[in-house]
Amino acid sequence: MVFQNTYRGFLYRQLFTTPALITPSTVSLAGQTGIVTGSNTGLGYHASSQLLSLGLSRLILAVRDTTKGEKARSSLLATLNESTHGSGKNQPQVEVWPVDLTDYSSIIGFANRVRDTPNLHVNFIILNAGVARFGFEPAPSGNEITIQTNWLSTALMAITLRPILQAQYIQAKRTATNGHKPQPPVLSIVGSEVAQWAVFKERKIAASGHPPTSVVAVLNDRKKFNPGDRYYTSKLLLTLFFREFLDRLPSATNDVVVNLVNPGFCYGSELHRSITGPLGAVFGGMKRAIGRSTEVGARTLVHGAVVAGKETHGCYLSDEKVAPWMDFVITSKGEQAAHEMWKELHEELRAVINIDGVMEQTGV
């Protein structure tokens, strides 16, 4: 096991590594458009603030609750106005678009809006929205909500948005003037190093059933819910999806840079808001002791989306650099698990989209 993936490595990075703040002196996002999901609070909010400080011209806040999204929009613009001393120059266009990651139809509607909005050329998307629940809670789909949001729905977002970014990029190249060459778009997915620690017993339980059942069915069984492992497992499933997704992309015709970013363990977000009482107090104290602020963690999201570049396509990033994969995912057993879980994802989404058809779309 590499040091990066040990508990000691985790603590070392948390206590002694601080991701660098990207500044306007090194990066300008003037003329660019970005989308950030889960952007009304926590990492998504602070990433949005940092992106606007870099001169981003158009920002789409993709949120479940548009009322909270509008409050975030007002706060972001007020903060930007303060930082520019009220100059009012080159004010960005900040929009709030609804998307509910517990509702497949909402995700498809959001993707269609990105595709169909006139004159929209998205340069990057940060898929940041996520949840952590320490009590069993079903989503409207019937799937447990952490699995639904962090794995199934984030996967659907990535699958549907990637060819849209590709098509918009091709169109931008066709209409480019004065020798301007657009940069390849980026689809940056927020993962987590906690995938390394997932127990993921549900896979073994599913295989040992009489007859064997699906892993999704076991994950949706309230009696088999493991609150301490569920978030970790959801991030492992997302990581397995990412690797299988990359393997299945039409590499000869794909220009979209897709990477997976670990922001580190952060305090100040609402991710663990379901932990209450004495346990919540202890957990909150631990986050304060070893956690990064969401402002610092958000720097990694900004780096992955607008700095890292095409050389990070297919890579896992941590602390603003390419990092080694979690041990399990690069083993033969991990690769087999990725294949199996892709099949289950395919079955889950069969009534929503034709995954194979969408994956083959080249944007031409």
Coordinates of C-alpha atoms in Angstrom, one line a residue:
M1 CA 0.0 0.0 0.0
V2 CA 1.4 3.4 -1.0
F3 CA 1.8 6.0 1.7
Q4 CA -0.9 8.1 0.0
N5 CA -3.5 5.5 0.8
T6 CA -2.7 4.9 4.4
Y7 CA -4.3 6.5 7.4
R8 CA -1.0 8.1 8.2
G9 CA -0.8 9.5 4.7
F10 CA -4.3 10.9 5.1
L11 CA -3.4 12.6 8.4
Y12 CA -0.2 14.0 7.0
R13 CA -1.9 15.6 4.1
Q14 CA -4.7 17.0 6.3
L15 CA -2.3 18.5 8.7
F16 CA 0.7 19.5 6.6
T17 CA -0.6 20.0 3.0
T18 CA -2.5 23.1 2.0
P19 CA -3.7 23.3 -1.7
A20 CA -2.7 26.5 -3.3
L21 CA -5.2 29.3 -4.1
I22 CA -5.5 29.9 -7.8
T23 CA -5.3 33.7 -8.4
P24 CA -6.2 36.1 -11.2
S25 CA -2.6 36.7 -11.8
T26 CA -2.1 33.2 -13.1
V27 CA -5.6 32.3 -14.5
S28 CA -8.2 34.3 -16.3
L29 CA -11.6 32.8 -17.0
A30 CA -12.9 35.8 -19.0
G31 CA -15.3 34.7 -21.7
Q32 CA -15.8 31.3 -20.2
T33 CA -18.8 29.5 -18.9
G34 CA -18.9 26.9 -16.1
I35 CA -21.5 24.8 -14.2
V36 CA -21.1 23.7 -10.6
T37 CA -23.6 21.3 -9.0
G38 CA -24.4 21.5 -5.3
S39 CA -23.2 25.1 -5.4
N40 CA -25.4 26.8 -2.8
T41 CA -23.3 25.7 0.1
G42 CA -20.0 24.1 1.1
L43 CA -17.4 23.2 -1.4
G44 CA -19.6 24.0 -4.4
Y45 CA -20.3 27.5 -3.1
H46 CA -16.6 28.3 -2.3
A47 CA -15.5 26.9 -5.7
S48 CA -18.1 29.1 -7.4
S49 CA -16.8 32.1 -5.5
Q50 CA -13.2 31.4 -6.5
L51 CA -14.2 30.9 -10.1
L52 CA -15.9 34.2 -10.2
S53 CA -12.8 35.9 -8.7
L54 CA -10.9 34.5 -11.7
G55 CA -13.1 36.5 -14.0
L56 CA -15.6 33.8 -15.1
S57 CA -18.1 35.4 -17.4
R58 CA -21.0 33.0 -16.9
L59 CA -21.7 30.7 -14.0
I60 CA -24.6 28.2 -13.7
L61 CA -25.4 27.2 -10.2
A62 CA -27.0 23.8 -10.5
V63 CA -29.0 23.2 -7.2
R64 CA -31.9 21.2 -5.9
D65 CA -33.4 24.1 -4.0
T66 CA -33.6 27.2 -6.2
T67 CA -34.6 29.4 -3.2
K68 CA -31.3 28.5 -1.6
G69 CA -29.6 28.8 -5.0
E70 CA -30.9 32.4 -5.3
K71 CA -29.6 33.3 -1.9
A72 CA -26.2 31.8 -2.9
R73 CA -26.2 33.8 -6.1
S74 CA -26.9 37.1 -4.2
S75 CA -24.1 36.3 -1.7
L76 CA -21.6 35.4 -4.4
L77 CA -22.3 38.6 -6.3
A78 CA -22.1 40.6 -3.2
T79 CA -18.7 39.1 -2.2
L80 CA -17.4 39.6 -5.7
N81 CA -18.6 43.2 -5.6
E82 CA -16.7 43.8 -2.4
S83 CA -13.5 42.2 -3.7
T84 CA -13.6 44.5 -6.8
H85 CA -14.5 47.5 -4.6
G86 CA -17.8 48.0 -6.4
S87 CA -16.3 48.7 -9.8
G88 CA -19.2 47.1 -11.6
K89 CA -16.9 46.2 -14.5
N90 CA -17.4 43.0 -16.4
Q91 CA -20.1 41.7 -14.0
P92 CA -20.6 38.0 -14.6
Q93 CA -23.8 36.4 -15.5
V94 CA -24.8 34.1 -12.6
E95 CA -27.8 31.8 -13.1
V96 CA -29.6 29.3 -10.9
W97 CA -30.8 26.1 -12.6
P98 CA -32.7 23.4 -10.8
V99 CA -31.5 19.8 -10.8
D100 CA -32.5 17.2 -8.3
L101 CA -30.1 14.2 -8.1
T102 CA -32.8 12.0 -6.5
D103 CA -34.9 12.4 -9.6
Y104 CA -33.8 10.9 -13.0
S105 CA -36.3 13.0 -15.0
S106 CA -34.8 16.2 -13.4
I107 CA -31.3 15.1 -14.5
I108 CA -32.4 14.4 -18.0
G109 CA -34.3 17.8 -18.1
F110 CA -31.2 19.6 -16.9
A111 CA -29.0 17.9 -19.5
N112 CA -31.5 18.8 -22.2
R113 CA -31.4 22.4 -21.1
V114 CA -27.6 22.5 -21.3
R115 CA -27.9 21.0 -24.8
D116 CA -30.7 23.2 -26.1
T117 CA -30.0 26.6 -24.6
P118 CA -29.0 28.9 -27.5
N119 CA -25.5 30.2 -27.7
L120 CA -24.4 28.2 -24.7
H121 CA -20.8 26.9 -24.8
V122 CA -19.8 25.3 -21.4
N123 CA -16.1 25.2 -20.8
F124 CA -16.2 23.1 -17.6
I125 CA -18.6 21.3 -15.3
I126 CA -17.9 20.4 -11.7
L127 CA -20.0 17.5 -10.5
N128 CA -19.8 18.3 -6.8
A129 CA -23.3 17.5 -5.3
G130 CA -23.3 14.7 -2.8
V131 CA -24.8 13.6 0.5
A132 CA -23.9 11.5 3.6
R133 CA -26.6 10.0 5.6
F134 CA -26.1 8.0 8.8
G135 CA -29.7 6.8 8.9
F136 CA -31.4 4.8 6.1
E137 CA -33.3 7.1 3.9
P138 CA -34.9 6.1 0.6
A139 CA -34.9 8.5 -2.4
P140 CA -38.1 8.9 -4.4
S141 CA -36.7 6.3 -6.8
G142 CA -36.7 3.7 -4.0
N143 CA -32.9 3.6 -3.9
E144 CA -31.1 4.5 -0.6
I145 CA -30.4 8.2 -1.0
T146 CA -26.6 8.2 -0.5
I147 CA -26.2 5.6 -3.2
Q148 CA -28.7 7.3 -5.4
T149 CA -27.0 10.7 -5.2
N150 CA -23.3 9.9 -5.0
W151 CA -23.2 7.0 -7.4
L152 CA -26.2 6.4 -9.7
S153 CA -27.3 10.0 -10.3
T154 CA -23.7 11.4 -10.5
A155 CA -23.0 8.7 -13.1
L156 CA -26.1 9.7 -15.1
M157 CA -25.0 13.3 -15.0
A158 CA -21.6 12.4 -16.3
I159 CA -22.9 10.1 -19.0
T160 CA -25.4 12.6 -20.4
L161 CA -23.3 15.8 -20.1
R162 CA -20.1 14.5 -21.6
P163 CA -21.4 14.2 -25.3
I164 CA -23.1 17.7 -24.9
L165 CA -19.7 19.2 -23.9
Q166 CA -18.2 17.4 -26.9
A167 CA -20.8 18.8 -29.3
Q168 CA -20.5 22.3 -28.0
Y169 CA -16.7 22.1 -28.3
I170 CA -16.9 21.0 -31.9
Q171 CA -19.3 23.8 -32.7
A172 CA -17.0 26.3 -30.9
K173 CA -14.0 25.1 -33.1
R174 CA -16.1 25.5 -36.2
T175 CA -17.1 29.1 -35.4
A176 CA -13.8 30.3 -33.9
T177 CA -12.5 33.5 -35.4
N178 CA -9.2 35.4 -35.4
G179 CA -7.2 32.2 -34.9
H180 CA -8.8 31.7 -31.5
K181 CA -8.6 28.0 -30.6
P182 CA -11.0 26.9 -27.8
Q183 CA -9.6 24.7 -25.1
P184 CA -11.0 21.2 -24.6
P185 CA -13.9 21.2 -22.1
V186 CA -13.5 19.6 -18.7
L187 CA -15.9 17.3 -16.8
S188 CA -14.5 17.2 -13.2
I189 CA -16.1 14.8 -10.8
V190 CA -15.7 15.2 -7.1
G191 CA -14.6 11.9 -5.5
S192 CA -13.1 11.1 -2.2
E193 CA -10.1 9.2 -0.8
V194 CA -12.5 7.5 1.6
A195 CA -13.2 5.1 -1.2
Q196 CA -9.9 3.5 0.0
W197 CA -11.6 2.6 3.3
A198 CA -14.8 1.1 2.0
V199 CA -15.7 -2.3 3.3
F200 CA -18.3 -2.9 0.6
K201 CA -19.7 -6.1 2.1
E202 CA -22.9 -5.7 0.0
R203 CA -21.1 -7.2 -3.0
K204 CA -20.3 -10.4 -1.2
I205 CA -23.8 -10.6 0.3
A206 CA -25.3 -10.2 -3.1
A207 CA -23.1 -13.0 -4.6
S208 CA -23.8 -15.4 -1.7
G209 CA -27.6 -15.1 -1.9
H210 CA -29.7 -18.1 -2.8
P211 CA -30.3 -17.2 -5.6
P212 CA -27.7 -14.4 -6.0
T213 CA -29.2 -11.0 -6.1
S214 CA -28.0 -7.5 -7.3
V215 CA -25.7 -5.3 -5.2
V216 CA -28.2 -2.5 -5.6
A217 CA -30.9 -4.6 -4.0
V218 CA -28.6 -5.3 -1.0
L219 CA -27.7 -1.6 -0.8
N220 CA -31.5 -0.9 -0.7
D221 CA -32.1 -3.3 2.2
R222 CA -32.7 -1.3 5.3
K223 CA -31.6 -4.3 7.5
K224 CA -28.2 -4.5 5.8
F225 CA -27.5 -0.7 6.0
N226 CA -24.1 0.1 7.5
P227 CA -24.1 3.8 8.5
G228 CA -20.4 3.9 9.1
D229 CA -19.5 2.4 5.7
R230 CA -22.3 3.7 3.4
Y231 CA -20.7 7.0 2.4
Y232 CA -17.3 5.3 1.8
T233 CA -19.0 2.7 -0.3
S234 CA -20.8 5.3 -2.4
K235 CA -17.5 7.0 -3.2
L236 CA -15.9 3.6 -4.0
L237 CA -18.8 2.9 -6.4
L238 CA -18.3 6.3 -8.0
T239 CA -14.6 5.6 -8.4
L240 CA -15.3 2.2 -10.0
F241 CA -17.8 4.0 -12.3
F242 CA -15.2 6.6 -13.3
R243 CA -12.7 4.0 -14.3
E244 CA -15.2 1.9 -16.3
F245 CA -16.6 5.1 -17.9
L246 CA -13.2 6.2 -19.1
D247 CA -12.5 2.7 -20.6
R248 CA -15.8 2.9 -22.5
L249 CA -15.4 6.4 -23.9
P250 CA -14.9 6.7 -27.7
S251 CA -11.3 7.8 -27.2
A252 CA -10.7 8.5 -30.9
T253 CA -13.5 11.1 -31.0
N254 CA -13.6 12.4 -27.4
D255 CA -12.0 15.7 -26.5
V256 CA -13.6 16.2 -23.1
V257 CA -11.1 16.0 -20.2
V258 CA -12.6 13.9 -17.5
N259 CA -10.9 13.7 -14.1
L260 CA -11.8 12.7 -10.5
V261 CA -10.9 15.1 -7.7
N262 CA -10.4 14.5 -4.0
P263 CA -10.9 17.7 -1.9
G264 CA -9.8 16.2 1.3
F265 CA -11.7 16.1 4.7
C266 CA -13.4 19.5 5.2
Y267 CA -15.3 21.3 7.8
G268 CA -17.9 24.0 7.1
S269 CA -20.1 22.0 4.7
E270 CA -23.5 20.5 5.2
L271 CA -22.4 17.1 4.0
H272 CA -22.7 15.5 7.4
R273 CA -25.6 17.5 8.7
S274 CA -27.6 14.3 9.4
I275 CA -25.2 13.5 12.3
T276 CA -26.7 15.1 15.4
G277 CA -26.6 14.8 19.2
P278 CA -23.5 13.7 21.1
L279 CA -22.1 11.8 18.0
G280 CA -22.5 15.0 15.9
A281 CA -20.6 17.0 18.5
V282 CA -17.7 14.5 18.5
F283 CA -17.7 14.3 14.8
G284 CA -17.8 18.1 14.4
G285 CA -14.9 18.4 16.9
M286 CA -12.8 15.9 14.8
K287 CA -13.5 17.8 11.6
R288 CA -12.3 21.0 13.3
A289 CA -9.2 19.3 14.6
I290 CA -8.0 17.7 11.3
G291 CA -10.3 19.1 8.6
R292 CA -9.6 21.7 6.0
S293 CA -12.0 24.6 5.6
T294 CA -14.3 24.3 2.7
E295 CA -12.6 27.4 1.2
V296 CA -9.3 25.5 1.1
G297 CA -10.9 22.2 -0.1
A298 CA -12.7 24.1 -2.9
R299 CA -9.3 25.1 -4.3
T300 CA -8.8 21.5 -5.5
L301 CA -12.1 21.7 -7.4
V302 CA -11.1 24.9 -9.1
H303 CA -7.7 23.4 -9.9
G304 CA -9.2 20.2 -11.4
A305 CA -11.6 22.2 -13.6
V306 CA -9.6 25.1 -14.9
V307 CA -5.9 24.5 -14.3
A308 CA -5.1 20.7 -14.4
G309 CA -5.4 20.4 -18.1
K310 CA -5.8 17.6 -20.6
E311 CA -2.9 15.6 -19.2
T312 CA -5.1 14.8 -16.3
H313 CA -7.7 13.1 -18.4
G314 CA -8.6 9.8 -16.7
C315 CA -6.7 10.7 -13.6
Y316 CA -7.4 10.8 -9.9
L317 CA -6.3 14.2 -8.4
S318 CA -5.5 14.9 -4.8
D319 CA -3.9 18.1 -3.4
E320 CA -3.8 19.6 -6.9
K321 CA -1.7 16.8 -8.4
V322 CA -2.1 13.4 -10.0
A323 CA -2.3 10.8 -7.2
P324 CA -2.2 7.0 -7.0
W325 CA -5.4 5.2 -7.2
M326 CA -7.0 3.5 -4.2
D327 CA -5.5 0.0 -3.8
F328 CA -8.6 -2.1 -4.5
V329 CA -9.7 -0.4 -7.7
I330 CA -6.4 -1.3 -9.6
T331 CA -6.5 -4.9 -8.6
S332 CA -8.0 -7.7 -10.8
K333 CA -10.8 -7.9 -8.2
G334 CA -11.4 -4.2 -8.4
E335 CA -11.5 -4.3 -12.2
Q336 CA -14.0 -7.2 -12.0
A337 CA -16.1 -5.2 -9.5
A338 CA -16.1 -2.2 -11.9
H339 CA -17.4 -4.4 -14.7
E340 CA -20.1 -5.9 -12.5
M341 CA -21.2 -2.5 -11.2
W342 CA -21.4 -1.1 -14.7
K343 CA -23.8 -3.8 -15.6
E344 CA -25.9 -3.0 -12.6
L345 CA -25.8 0.7 -13.5
H346 CA -26.8 -0.2 -17.0
E347 CA -29.8 -2.1 -15.7
E348 CA -30.8 0.6 -13.3
L349 CA -30.8 3.3 -15.9
R350 CA -32.2 1.2 -18.8
A351 CA -35.6 2.9 -18.5
V352 CA -34.0 6.3 -18.4
I353 CA -31.5 6.4 -21.2
N354 CA -29.8 4.1 -23.7
I355 CA -26.3 4.2 -22.1
D356 CA -24.6 2.5 -25.0
G357 CA -26.1 4.9 -27.5
V358 CA -25.2 7.9 -25.4
M359 CA -21.7 6.7 -24.8
E360 CA -21.1 6.3 -28.5
Q361 CA -22.2 9.9 -29.3
T362 CA -19.3 11.8 -30.8
G363 CA -20.8 15.3 -31.0
V364 CA -20.5 15.4 -34.8

